[in-house]
Amino acid sequence: MVEALVTAGVAVASAGVVYVMAAARVVKQYERGVVFRLGRLKSSVRGPGLTLIVPFVDRLRKVNLQIVTMPVPAQDGITRDNVTVRVDAVIYFKVVDAADAVVQVEDYRFAVSQMAQTSLRSIIGKSDLDDLLSNREKLNQGLELMIDSPAIGWGVQIDRVEIKDVSLPETMKRSMARQAEADRERRARVINADAELQASKKLAEAAGVMSEQPAALQLRLLQTVVAVAAEKNSTLVLPFPVELLRFLERAQPLPPAEHGPAEAKTGQD
């Protein structure tokens, strides 16, 4: 009798262990468990930890709540100003309602990916090339709103969308390079003209000062001679002032008198 009771107890314990092993499930901290009982969704979502289900009756599906980083494949499109571009992006999203992510959509990752590609092509067609190159923050916000609107019904929240790269045709790159070069040349010419104007004003003021002090002009001439003489690979031609030539002319001695009149006077004596 005792042996029968022991055997029955062991059988019951074994059955209980088998039941627990079949019914026990572990849900991780970043997951939530959605339970279907005979195909019907249970209202309660299982949190992280150890949870039990009815074997062969319940089916537990785990949903990851971590933020998903999904690259959006590059999309070819034509901008509003008729420029062919190729744009790729990256999207960050997470599941906020595990039940809706399982029930409302067949594969929420695939659905978000397709919606992101469609929205990216739409954004390309509505934007100018300058906006794609320099005003990406505004385009990122618009793209996020376009994707987030249908994703809310799927239990998915879009955290951020970023346009990664904009590829242009080679002809457009060359045209933009020529445009940038012409713009820089224009600015260089304007700066050069402004410098010439300022220099002319300063030279006019200097000329006014030198006209009042002639010695200043001579000092300036000597400074120029010193600056040019520093270069030993050139020939220096030094102009003389007219005043100096006139001073040298006045300093020359008078020529001696001819001997004809003296000889005539000697003959008369």
PDB file of C-alpha atoms in Angstrom:
ATOM      1  CA  MET A   1       0.000   0.000   0.000  1.00  0.00           C
ATOM      2  CA  VAL A   2       2.768   2.378   0.934  1.00  0.00           C
ATOM      3  CA  GLU A   3       4.630   1.513  -2.187  1.00  0.00           C
ATOM      4  CA  ALA A   4       1.548   2.314  -4.271  1.00  0.00           C
ATOM      5  CA  LEU A   5       1.178   5.681  -2.545  1.00  0.00           C
ATOM      6  CA  VAL A   6       4.846   6.443  -3.098  1.00  0.00           C
ATOM      7  CA  THR A   7       4.575   5.493  -6.716  1.00  0.00           C
ATOM      8  CA  ALA A   8       1.490   7.622  -7.177  1.00  0.00           C
ATOM      9  CA  GLY A   9       3.178  10.555  -5.449  1.00  0.00           C
ATOM     10  CA  VAL A  10       6.233  10.234  -7.657  1.00  0.00           C
ATOM     11  CA  ALA A  11       4.006  10.085 -10.719  1.00  0.00           C
ATOM     12  CA  VAL A  12       2.077  13.161  -9.633  1.00  0.00           C
ATOM     13  CA  ALA A  13       5.299  15.035  -8.898  1.00  0.00           C
ATOM     14  CA  SER A  14       6.741  14.047 -12.236  1.00  0.00           C
ATOM     15  CA  ALA A  15       3.594  15.175 -13.964  1.00  0.00           C
ATOM     16  CA  GLY A  16       3.753  18.468 -12.080  1.00  0.00           C
ATOM     17  CA  VAL A  17       7.383  19.023 -13.058  1.00  0.00           C
ATOM     18  CA  VAL A  18       6.581  18.242 -16.668  1.00  0.00           C
ATOM     19  CA  TYR A  19       3.608  20.628 -16.544  1.00  0.00           C
ATOM     20  CA  VAL A  20       5.669  23.415 -15.033  1.00  0.00           C
ATOM     21  CA  MET A  21       8.426  22.896 -17.552  1.00  0.00           C
ATOM     22  CA  ALA A  22       5.899  23.025 -20.366  1.00  0.00           C
ATOM     23  CA  ALA A  23       4.058  26.020 -18.922  1.00  0.00           C
ATOM     24  CA  ALA A  24       6.967  28.135 -17.703  1.00  0.00           C
ATOM     25  CA  ARG A  25       8.205  30.992 -19.874  1.00  0.00           C
ATOM     26  CA  VAL A  26      10.837  33.634 -19.166  1.00  0.00           C
ATOM     27  CA  VAL A  27      10.241  37.158 -20.461  1.00  0.00           C
ATOM     28  CA  LYS A  28      13.317  39.383 -20.481  1.00  0.00           C
ATOM     29  CA  GLN A  29      13.414  42.914 -19.153  1.00  0.00           C
ATOM     30  CA  TYR A  30      13.255  44.512 -22.608  1.00  0.00           C
ATOM     31  CA  GLU A  31      10.450  42.225 -23.800  1.00  0.00           C
ATOM     32  CA  ARG A  32       6.721  41.875 -23.285  1.00  0.00           C
ATOM     33  CA  GLY A  33       4.683  38.694 -23.714  1.00  0.00           C
ATOM     34  CA  VAL A  34       1.440  38.628 -25.712  1.00  0.00           C
ATOM     35  CA  VAL A  35      -0.676  35.553 -24.922  1.00  0.00           C
ATOM     36  CA  PHE A  36      -3.187  33.973 -27.320  1.00  0.00           C
ATOM     37  CA  ARG A  37      -5.581  31.451 -25.756  1.00  0.00           C
ATOM     38  CA  LEU A  38      -7.135  29.290 -28.414  1.00  0.00           C
ATOM     39  CA  GLY A  39      -6.468  32.070 -30.901  1.00  0.00           C
ATOM     40  CA  ARG A  40      -8.046  34.799 -28.777  1.00  0.00           C
ATOM     41  CA  LEU A  41      -5.888  37.626 -27.460  1.00  0.00           C
ATOM     42  CA  LYS A  42      -5.619  37.844 -23.701  1.00  0.00           C
ATOM     43  CA  SER A  43      -6.132  41.351 -22.405  1.00  0.00           C
ATOM     44  CA  SER A  44      -3.166  41.298 -20.057  1.00  0.00           C
ATOM     45  CA  VAL A  45       0.340  41.600 -21.459  1.00  0.00           C
ATOM     46  CA  ARG A  46       2.927  39.576 -19.552  1.00  0.00           C
ATOM     47  CA  GLY A  47       5.721  41.619 -18.027  1.00  0.00           C
ATOM     48  CA  PRO A  48       9.370  40.640 -17.559  1.00  0.00           C
ATOM     49  CA  GLY A  49      10.181  37.651 -15.386  1.00  0.00           C
ATOM     50  CA  LEU A  50       8.831  34.126 -15.019  1.00  0.00           C
ATOM     51  CA  THR A  51       5.301  33.597 -16.305  1.00  0.00           C
ATOM     52  CA  LEU A  52       3.111  30.524 -16.759  1.00  0.00           C
ATOM     53  CA  ILE A  53       0.798  29.630 -19.602  1.00  0.00           C
ATOM     54  CA  VAL A  54      -1.542  26.719 -20.213  1.00  0.00           C
ATOM     55  CA  PRO A  55       0.330  24.181 -22.319  1.00  0.00           C
ATOM     56  CA  PHE A  56      -1.200  23.283 -25.667  1.00  0.00           C
ATOM     57  CA  VAL A  57      -3.851  25.987 -25.088  1.00  0.00           C
ATOM     58  CA  ASP A  58      -1.946  29.235 -24.783  1.00  0.00           C
ATOM     59  CA  ARG A  59       0.666  30.557 -27.144  1.00  0.00           C
ATOM     60  CA  LEU A  60       3.097  33.243 -25.947  1.00  0.00           C
ATOM     61  CA  ARG A  61       4.656  35.641 -28.394  1.00  0.00           C
ATOM     62  CA  LYS A  62       7.457  37.886 -27.191  1.00  0.00           C
ATOM     63  CA  VAL A  63       7.803  41.434 -28.503  1.00  0.00           C
ATOM     64  CA  ASN A  64      11.047  43.397 -28.240  1.00  0.00           C
ATOM     65  CA  LEU A  65      10.633  46.945 -26.876  1.00  0.00           C
ATOM     66  CA  GLN A  66      14.176  48.113 -27.605  1.00  0.00           C
ATOM     67  CA  ILE A  67      14.799  50.966 -30.046  1.00  0.00           C
ATOM     68  CA  VAL A  68      15.365  49.571 -33.530  1.00  0.00           C
ATOM     69  CA  THR A  69      17.851  51.237 -35.889  1.00  0.00           C
ATOM     70  CA  MET A  70      16.743  50.535 -39.435  1.00  0.00           C
ATOM     71  CA  PRO A  71      18.523  51.871 -42.531  1.00  0.00           C
ATOM     72  CA  VAL A  72      16.212  53.033 -45.302  1.00  0.00           C
ATOM     73  CA  PRO A  73      17.472  51.889 -48.713  1.00  0.00           C
ATOM     74  CA  ALA A  74      18.564  54.657 -51.079  1.00  0.00           C
ATOM     75  CA  GLN A  75      15.687  56.016 -53.124  1.00  0.00           C
ATOM     76  CA  ASP A  76      15.966  57.621 -56.572  1.00  0.00           C
ATOM     77  CA  GLY A  77      13.756  60.606 -57.200  1.00  0.00           C
ATOM     78  CA  ILE A  78      13.379  63.949 -58.934  1.00  0.00           C
ATOM     79  CA  THR A  79      13.240  67.079 -56.815  1.00  0.00           C
ATOM     80  CA  ARG A  80      10.784  69.902 -57.313  1.00  0.00           C
ATOM     81  CA  ASP A  81      13.381  71.816 -59.353  1.00  0.00           C
ATOM     82  CA  ASN A  82      13.878  68.803 -61.683  1.00  0.00           C
ATOM     83  CA  VAL A  83      17.173  67.430 -60.366  1.00  0.00           C
ATOM     84  CA  THR A  84      17.715  63.670 -60.182  1.00  0.00           C
ATOM     85  CA  VAL A  85      19.038  62.649 -56.766  1.00  0.00           C
ATOM     86  CA  ARG A  86      19.566  59.494 -54.730  1.00  0.00           C
ATOM     87  CA  VAL A  87      18.796  59.797 -51.029  1.00  0.00           C
ATOM     88  CA  ASP A  88      19.146  57.313 -48.183  1.00  0.00           C
ATOM     89  CA  ALA A  89      18.148  57.673 -44.534  1.00  0.00           C
ATOM     90  CA  VAL A  90      18.024  55.924 -41.181  1.00  0.00           C
ATOM     91  CA  ILE A  91      15.010  55.525 -38.892  1.00  0.00           C
ATOM     92  CA  TYR A  92      14.833  54.918 -35.137  1.00  0.00           C
ATOM     93  CA  PHE A  93      11.632  53.429 -33.735  1.00  0.00           C
ATOM     94  CA  LYS A  94      10.353  51.247 -30.906  1.00  0.00           C
ATOM     95  CA  VAL A  95       7.232  49.293 -29.946  1.00  0.00           C
ATOM     96  CA  VAL A  96       5.086  51.012 -27.324  1.00  0.00           C
ATOM     97  CA  ASP A  97       2.078  48.664 -27.475  1.00  0.00           C
ATOM     98  CA  ALA A  98       3.035  45.004 -27.797  1.00  0.00           C
ATOM     99  CA  ALA A  99      -0.526  43.807 -28.413  1.00  0.00           C
ATOM    100  CA  ASP A 100      -1.134  46.203 -31.328  1.00  0.00           C
ATOM    101  CA  ALA A 101       2.281  45.402 -32.825  1.00  0.00           C
ATOM    102  CA  VAL A 102       1.274  41.739 -32.980  1.00  0.00           C
ATOM    103  CA  VAL A 103      -2.432  42.035 -33.853  1.00  0.00           C
ATOM    104  CA  GLN A 104      -2.782  45.142 -36.002  1.00  0.00           C
ATOM    105  CA  VAL A 105       0.008  44.425 -38.472  1.00  0.00           C
ATOM    106  CA  GLU A 106       1.518  41.219 -39.799  1.00  0.00           C
ATOM    107  CA  ASP A 107       5.173  42.341 -39.601  1.00  0.00           C
ATOM    108  CA  TYR A 108       5.667  45.771 -38.081  1.00  0.00           C
ATOM    109  CA  ARG A 109       9.350  45.957 -39.078  1.00  0.00           C
ATOM    110  CA  PHE A 110       8.561  45.347 -42.736  1.00  0.00           C
ATOM    111  CA  ALA A 111       5.623  47.776 -42.570  1.00  0.00           C
ATOM    112  CA  VAL A 112       7.761  50.540 -41.079  1.00  0.00           C
ATOM    113  CA  SER A 113      10.468  49.929 -43.675  1.00  0.00           C
ATOM    114  CA  GLN A 114       8.037  50.187 -46.598  1.00  0.00           C
ATOM    115  CA  MET A 115       6.378  53.275 -45.133  1.00  0.00           C
ATOM    116  CA  ALA A 116       9.786  54.933 -44.667  1.00  0.00           C
ATOM    117  CA  GLN A 117      10.755  54.291 -48.286  1.00  0.00           C
ATOM    118  CA  THR A 118       7.457  55.658 -49.596  1.00  0.00           C
ATOM    119  CA  SER A 119       7.652  58.743 -47.388  1.00  0.00           C
ATOM    120  CA  LEU A 120      11.266  59.376 -48.420  1.00  0.00           C
ATOM    121  CA  ARG A 121      10.331  59.359 -52.102  1.00  0.00           C
ATOM    122  CA  SER A 122       7.452  61.716 -51.354  1.00  0.00           C
ATOM    123  CA  ILE A 123       9.750  64.108 -49.494  1.00  0.00           C
ATOM    124  CA  ILE A 124      12.199  64.113 -52.413  1.00  0.00           C
ATOM    125  CA  GLY A 125       9.465  65.107 -54.850  1.00  0.00           C
ATOM    126  CA  LYS A 126       8.218  67.936 -52.628  1.00  0.00           C
ATOM    127  CA  SER A 127      11.615  69.484 -51.860  1.00  0.00           C
ATOM    128  CA  ASP A 128      14.155  71.553 -53.744  1.00  0.00           C
ATOM    129  CA  LEU A 129      17.769  70.526 -54.085  1.00  0.00           C
ATOM    130  CA  ASP A 130      18.919  73.340 -51.791  1.00  0.00           C
ATOM    131  CA  ASP A 131      16.573  72.074 -49.062  1.00  0.00           C
ATOM    132  CA  LEU A 132      17.969  68.543 -49.332  1.00  0.00           C
ATOM    133  CA  LEU A 133      21.513  69.847 -49.002  1.00  0.00           C
ATOM    134  CA  SER A 134      21.188  72.586 -46.381  1.00  0.00           C
ATOM    135  CA  ASN A 135      17.792  72.308 -44.649  1.00  0.00           C
ATOM    136  CA  ARG A 136      17.761  68.663 -43.607  1.00  0.00           C
ATOM    137  CA  GLU A 137      16.439  69.258 -40.096  1.00  0.00           C
ATOM    138  CA  LYS A 138      13.098  70.485 -41.420  1.00  0.00           C
ATOM    139  CA  LEU A 139      12.898  67.599 -43.886  1.00  0.00           C
ATOM    140  CA  ASN A 140      13.701  65.121 -41.104  1.00  0.00           C
ATOM    141  CA  GLN A 141      10.795  66.445 -39.044  1.00  0.00           C
ATOM    142  CA  GLY A 142       8.413  66.228 -41.993  1.00  0.00           C
ATOM    143  CA  LEU A 143       9.555  62.696 -42.765  1.00  0.00           C
ATOM    144  CA  GLU A 144       9.081  61.685 -39.131  1.00  0.00           C
ATOM    145  CA  LEU A 145       5.502  62.969 -39.118  1.00  0.00           C
ATOM    146  CA  MET A 146       4.675  61.157 -42.349  1.00  0.00           C
ATOM    147  CA  ILE A 147       5.910  57.822 -40.966  1.00  0.00           C
ATOM    148  CA  ASP A 148       4.592  58.274 -37.422  1.00  0.00           C
ATOM    149  CA  SER A 149       0.979  58.906 -38.465  1.00  0.00           C
ATOM    150  CA  PRO A 150       0.188  55.343 -39.637  1.00  0.00           C
ATOM    151  CA  ALA A 151       2.685  53.742 -37.251  1.00  0.00           C
ATOM    152  CA  ILE A 152       0.702  54.865 -34.203  1.00  0.00           C
ATOM    153  CA  GLY A 153      -2.038  52.381 -35.086  1.00  0.00           C
ATOM    154  CA  TRP A 154       0.548  49.614 -35.229  1.00  0.00           C
ATOM    155  CA  GLY A 155       1.730  50.213 -31.665  1.00  0.00           C
ATOM    156  CA  VAL A 156       5.001  51.660 -32.966  1.00  0.00           C
ATOM    157  CA  GLN A 157       6.502  55.036 -32.097  1.00  0.00           C
ATOM    158  CA  ILE A 158       8.976  56.776 -34.405  1.00  0.00           C
ATOM    159  CA  ASP A 159      11.738  58.359 -32.349  1.00  0.00           C
ATOM    160  CA  ARG A 160      13.832  59.983 -35.063  1.00  0.00           C
ATOM    161  CA  VAL A 161      14.436  59.981 -38.810  1.00  0.00           C
ATOM    162  CA  GLU A 162      17.697  61.232 -40.327  1.00  0.00           C
ATOM    163  CA  ILE A 163      18.619  61.753 -43.981  1.00  0.00           C
ATOM    164  CA  LYS A 164      22.103  60.277 -44.288  1.00  0.00           C
ATOM    165  CA  ASP A 165      23.378  61.149 -47.742  1.00  0.00           C
ATOM    166  CA  VAL A 166      22.282  62.882 -50.925  1.00  0.00           C
ATOM    167  CA  SER A 167      23.992  61.626 -54.081  1.00  0.00           C
ATOM    168  CA  LEU A 168      24.057  63.936 -57.099  1.00  0.00           C
ATOM    169  CA  PRO A 169      24.919  63.236 -60.748  1.00  0.00           C
ATOM    170  CA  GLU A 170      28.464  64.099 -61.798  1.00  0.00           C
ATOM    171  CA  THR A 171      27.253  66.826 -64.165  1.00  0.00           C
ATOM    172  CA  MET A 172      25.375  68.501 -61.317  1.00  0.00           C
ATOM    173  CA  LYS A 173      28.442  68.283 -59.072  1.00  0.00           C
ATOM    174  CA  ARG A 174      30.559  69.997 -61.737  1.00  0.00           C
ATOM    175  CA  SER A 175      27.918  72.686 -62.222  1.00  0.00           C
ATOM    176  CA  MET A 176      27.760  73.347 -58.489  1.00  0.00           C
ATOM    177  CA  ALA A 177      31.560  73.493 -58.335  1.00  0.00           C
ATOM    178  CA  ARG A 178      31.627  76.069 -61.143  1.00  0.00           C
ATOM    179  CA  GLN A 179      28.912  78.067 -59.404  1.00  0.00           C
ATOM    180  CA  ALA A 180      30.827  78.056 -56.124  1.00  0.00           C
ATOM    181  CA  GLU A 181      34.035  79.036 -57.912  1.00  0.00           C
ATOM    182  CA  ALA A 182      32.302  81.926 -59.694  1.00  0.00           C
ATOM    183  CA  ASP A 183      30.775  83.117 -56.436  1.00  0.00           C
ATOM    184  CA  ARG A 184      34.147  83.078 -54.686  1.00  0.00           C
ATOM    185  CA  GLU A 185      35.750  84.919 -57.590  1.00  0.00           C
ATOM    186  CA  ARG A 186      33.007  87.547 -57.438  1.00  0.00           C
ATOM    187  CA  ARG A 187      33.596  88.037 -53.724  1.00  0.00           C
ATOM    188  CA  ALA A 188      37.359  88.242 -54.290  1.00  0.00           C
ATOM    189  CA  ARG A 189      36.902  90.944 -56.904  1.00  0.00           C
ATOM    190  CA  VAL A 190      34.586  92.920 -54.632  1.00  0.00           C
ATOM    191  CA  ILE A 191      37.095  92.681 -51.772  1.00  0.00           C
ATOM    192  CA  ASN A 192      39.929  93.705 -54.104  1.00  0.00           C
ATOM    193  CA  ALA A 193      37.964  96.697 -55.389  1.00  0.00           C
ATOM    194  CA  ASP A 194      37.142  97.737 -51.836  1.00  0.00           C
ATOM    195  CA  ALA A 195      40.830  97.504 -50.924  1.00  0.00           C
ATOM    196  CA  GLU A 196      41.771  99.617 -53.955  1.00  0.00           C
ATOM    197  CA  LEU A 197      39.229 102.252 -52.912  1.00  0.00           C
ATOM    198  CA  GLN A 198      40.575 102.415 -49.371  1.00  0.00           C
ATOM    199  CA  ALA A 199      44.157 102.511 -50.636  1.00  0.00           C
ATOM    200  CA  SER A 200      43.342 105.345 -53.045  1.00  0.00           C
ATOM    201  CA  LYS A 201      41.858 107.379 -50.212  1.00  0.00           C
ATOM    202  CA  LYS A 202      44.946 106.859 -48.063  1.00  0.00           C
ATOM    203  CA  LEU A 203      47.245 107.696 -50.996  1.00  0.00           C
ATOM    204  CA  ALA A 204      45.310 110.889 -51.615  1.00  0.00           C
ATOM    205  CA  GLU A 205      45.775 111.874 -47.977  1.00  0.00           C
ATOM    206  CA  ALA A 206      49.497 111.018 -48.171  1.00  0.00           C
ATOM    207  CA  ALA A 207      49.879 113.076 -51.343  1.00  0.00           C
ATOM    208  CA  GLY A 208      48.292 116.041 -49.580  1.00  0.00           C
ATOM    209  CA  VAL A 209      50.783 115.778 -46.713  1.00  0.00           C
ATOM    210  CA  MET A 210      53.756 115.388 -49.057  1.00  0.00           C
ATOM    211  CA  SER A 211      52.673 118.418 -51.091  1.00  0.00           C
ATOM    212  CA  GLU A 212      52.923 120.519 -47.954  1.00  0.00           C
ATOM    213  CA  GLN A 213      56.367 119.089 -47.017  1.00  0.00           C
ATOM    214  CA  PRO A 214      58.650 118.526 -50.057  1.00  0.00           C
ATOM    215  CA  ALA A 215      61.229 116.853 -47.815  1.00  0.00           C
ATOM    216  CA  ALA A 216      58.724 114.076 -47.127  1.00  0.00           C
ATOM    217  CA  LEU A 217      58.730 113.233 -50.827  1.00  0.00           C
ATOM    218  CA  GLN A 218      62.532 112.976 -50.805  1.00  0.00           C
ATOM    219  CA  LEU A 219      62.408 110.666 -47.752  1.00  0.00           C
ATOM    220  CA  ARG A 220      59.842 108.513 -49.446  1.00  0.00           C
ATOM    221  CA  LEU A 221      62.062 108.306 -52.503  1.00  0.00           C
ATOM    222  CA  LEU A 222      65.009 107.208 -50.387  1.00  0.00           C
ATOM    223  CA  GLN A 223      62.874 104.563 -48.665  1.00  0.00           C
ATOM    224  CA  THR A 224      61.839 103.219 -52.046  1.00  0.00           C
ATOM    225  CA  VAL A 225      65.473 103.093 -53.158  1.00  0.00           C
ATOM    226  CA  VAL A 226      66.421 101.143 -50.005  1.00  0.00           C
ATOM    227  CA  ALA A 227      63.569  98.677 -50.536  1.00  0.00           C
ATOM    228  CA  VAL A 228      64.509  98.101 -54.168  1.00  0.00           C
ATOM    229  CA  ALA A 229      68.217  97.824 -53.400  1.00  0.00           C
ATOM    230  CA  ALA A 230      67.525  94.884 -51.061  1.00  0.00           C
ATOM    231  CA  GLU A 231      66.858  92.762 -54.162  1.00  0.00           C
ATOM    232  CA  LYS A 232      70.305  92.127 -55.643  1.00  0.00           C
ATOM    233  CA  ASN A 233      69.012  90.550 -58.816  1.00  0.00           C
ATOM    234  CA  SER A 234      67.838  93.781 -60.422  1.00  0.00           C
ATOM    235  CA  THR A 235      69.379  96.960 -61.796  1.00  0.00           C
ATOM    236  CA  LEU A 236      68.586 100.151 -59.911  1.00  0.00           C
ATOM    237  CA  VAL A 237      68.100 103.347 -61.865  1.00  0.00           C
ATOM    238  CA  LEU A 238      68.088 106.330 -59.486  1.00  0.00           C
ATOM    239  CA  PRO A 239      66.459 109.503 -60.808  1.00  0.00           C
ATOM    240  CA  PHE A 240      67.968 112.836 -59.728  1.00  0.00           C
ATOM    241  CA  PRO A 241      65.734 115.745 -58.816  1.00  0.00           C
ATOM    242  CA  VAL A 242      65.862 118.737 -61.126  1.00  0.00           C
ATOM    243  CA  GLU A 243      66.758 120.974 -58.188  1.00  0.00           C
ATOM    244  CA  LEU A 244      69.908 118.936 -57.540  1.00  0.00           C
ATOM    245  CA  LEU A 245      70.963 119.208 -61.182  1.00  0.00           C
ATOM    246  CA  ARG A 246      70.477 122.943 -61.097  1.00  0.00           C
ATOM    247  CA  PHE A 247      72.539 123.167 -57.895  1.00  0.00           C
ATOM    248  CA  LEU A 248      75.391 121.233 -59.541  1.00  0.00           C
ATOM    249  CA  GLU A 249      75.189 123.447 -62.605  1.00  0.00           C
ATOM    250  CA  ARG A 250      75.573 126.589 -60.490  1.00  0.00           C
ATOM    251  CA  ALA A 251      78.494 125.072 -58.588  1.00  0.00           C
ATOM    252  CA  GLN A 252      80.620 124.493 -61.761  1.00  0.00           C
ATOM    253  CA  PRO A 253      83.654 127.016 -62.237  1.00  0.00           C
ATOM    254  CA  LEU A 254      83.622 129.514 -65.120  1.00  0.00           C
ATOM    255  CA  PRO A 255      85.625 128.556 -68.273  1.00  0.00           C
ATOM    256  CA  PRO A 256      89.083 130.356 -68.731  1.00  0.00           C
ATOM    257  CA  ALA A 257      89.299 133.433 -71.054  1.00  0.00           C
ATOM    258  CA  GLU A 258      90.701 133.029 -74.581  1.00  0.00           C
ATOM    259  CA  HIS A 259      94.383 134.144 -75.291  1.00  0.00           C
ATOM    260  CA  GLY A 260      93.635 136.248 -78.403  1.00  0.00           C
ATOM    261  CA  PRO A 261      92.955 139.651 -76.760  1.00  0.00           C
ATOM    262  CA  ALA A 262      96.053 139.309 -74.461  1.00  0.00           C
ATOM    263  CA  GLU A 263      98.345 138.710 -77.382  1.00  0.00           C
ATOM    264  CA  ALA A 264      96.924 141.761 -79.224  1.00  0.00           C
ATOM    265  CA  LYS A 265      97.547 143.942 -76.177  1.00  0.00           C
ATOM    266  CA  THR A 266     101.157 142.724 -75.991  1.00  0.00           C
ATOM    267  CA  GLY A 267     101.799 143.677 -79.620  1.00  0.00           C
ATOM    268  CA  GLN A 268     100.585 147.207 -79.025  1.00  0.00           C
ATOM    269  CA  ASP A 269     103.017 147.590 -76.155  1.00  0.00           C
TER     270      ASP A 269
END
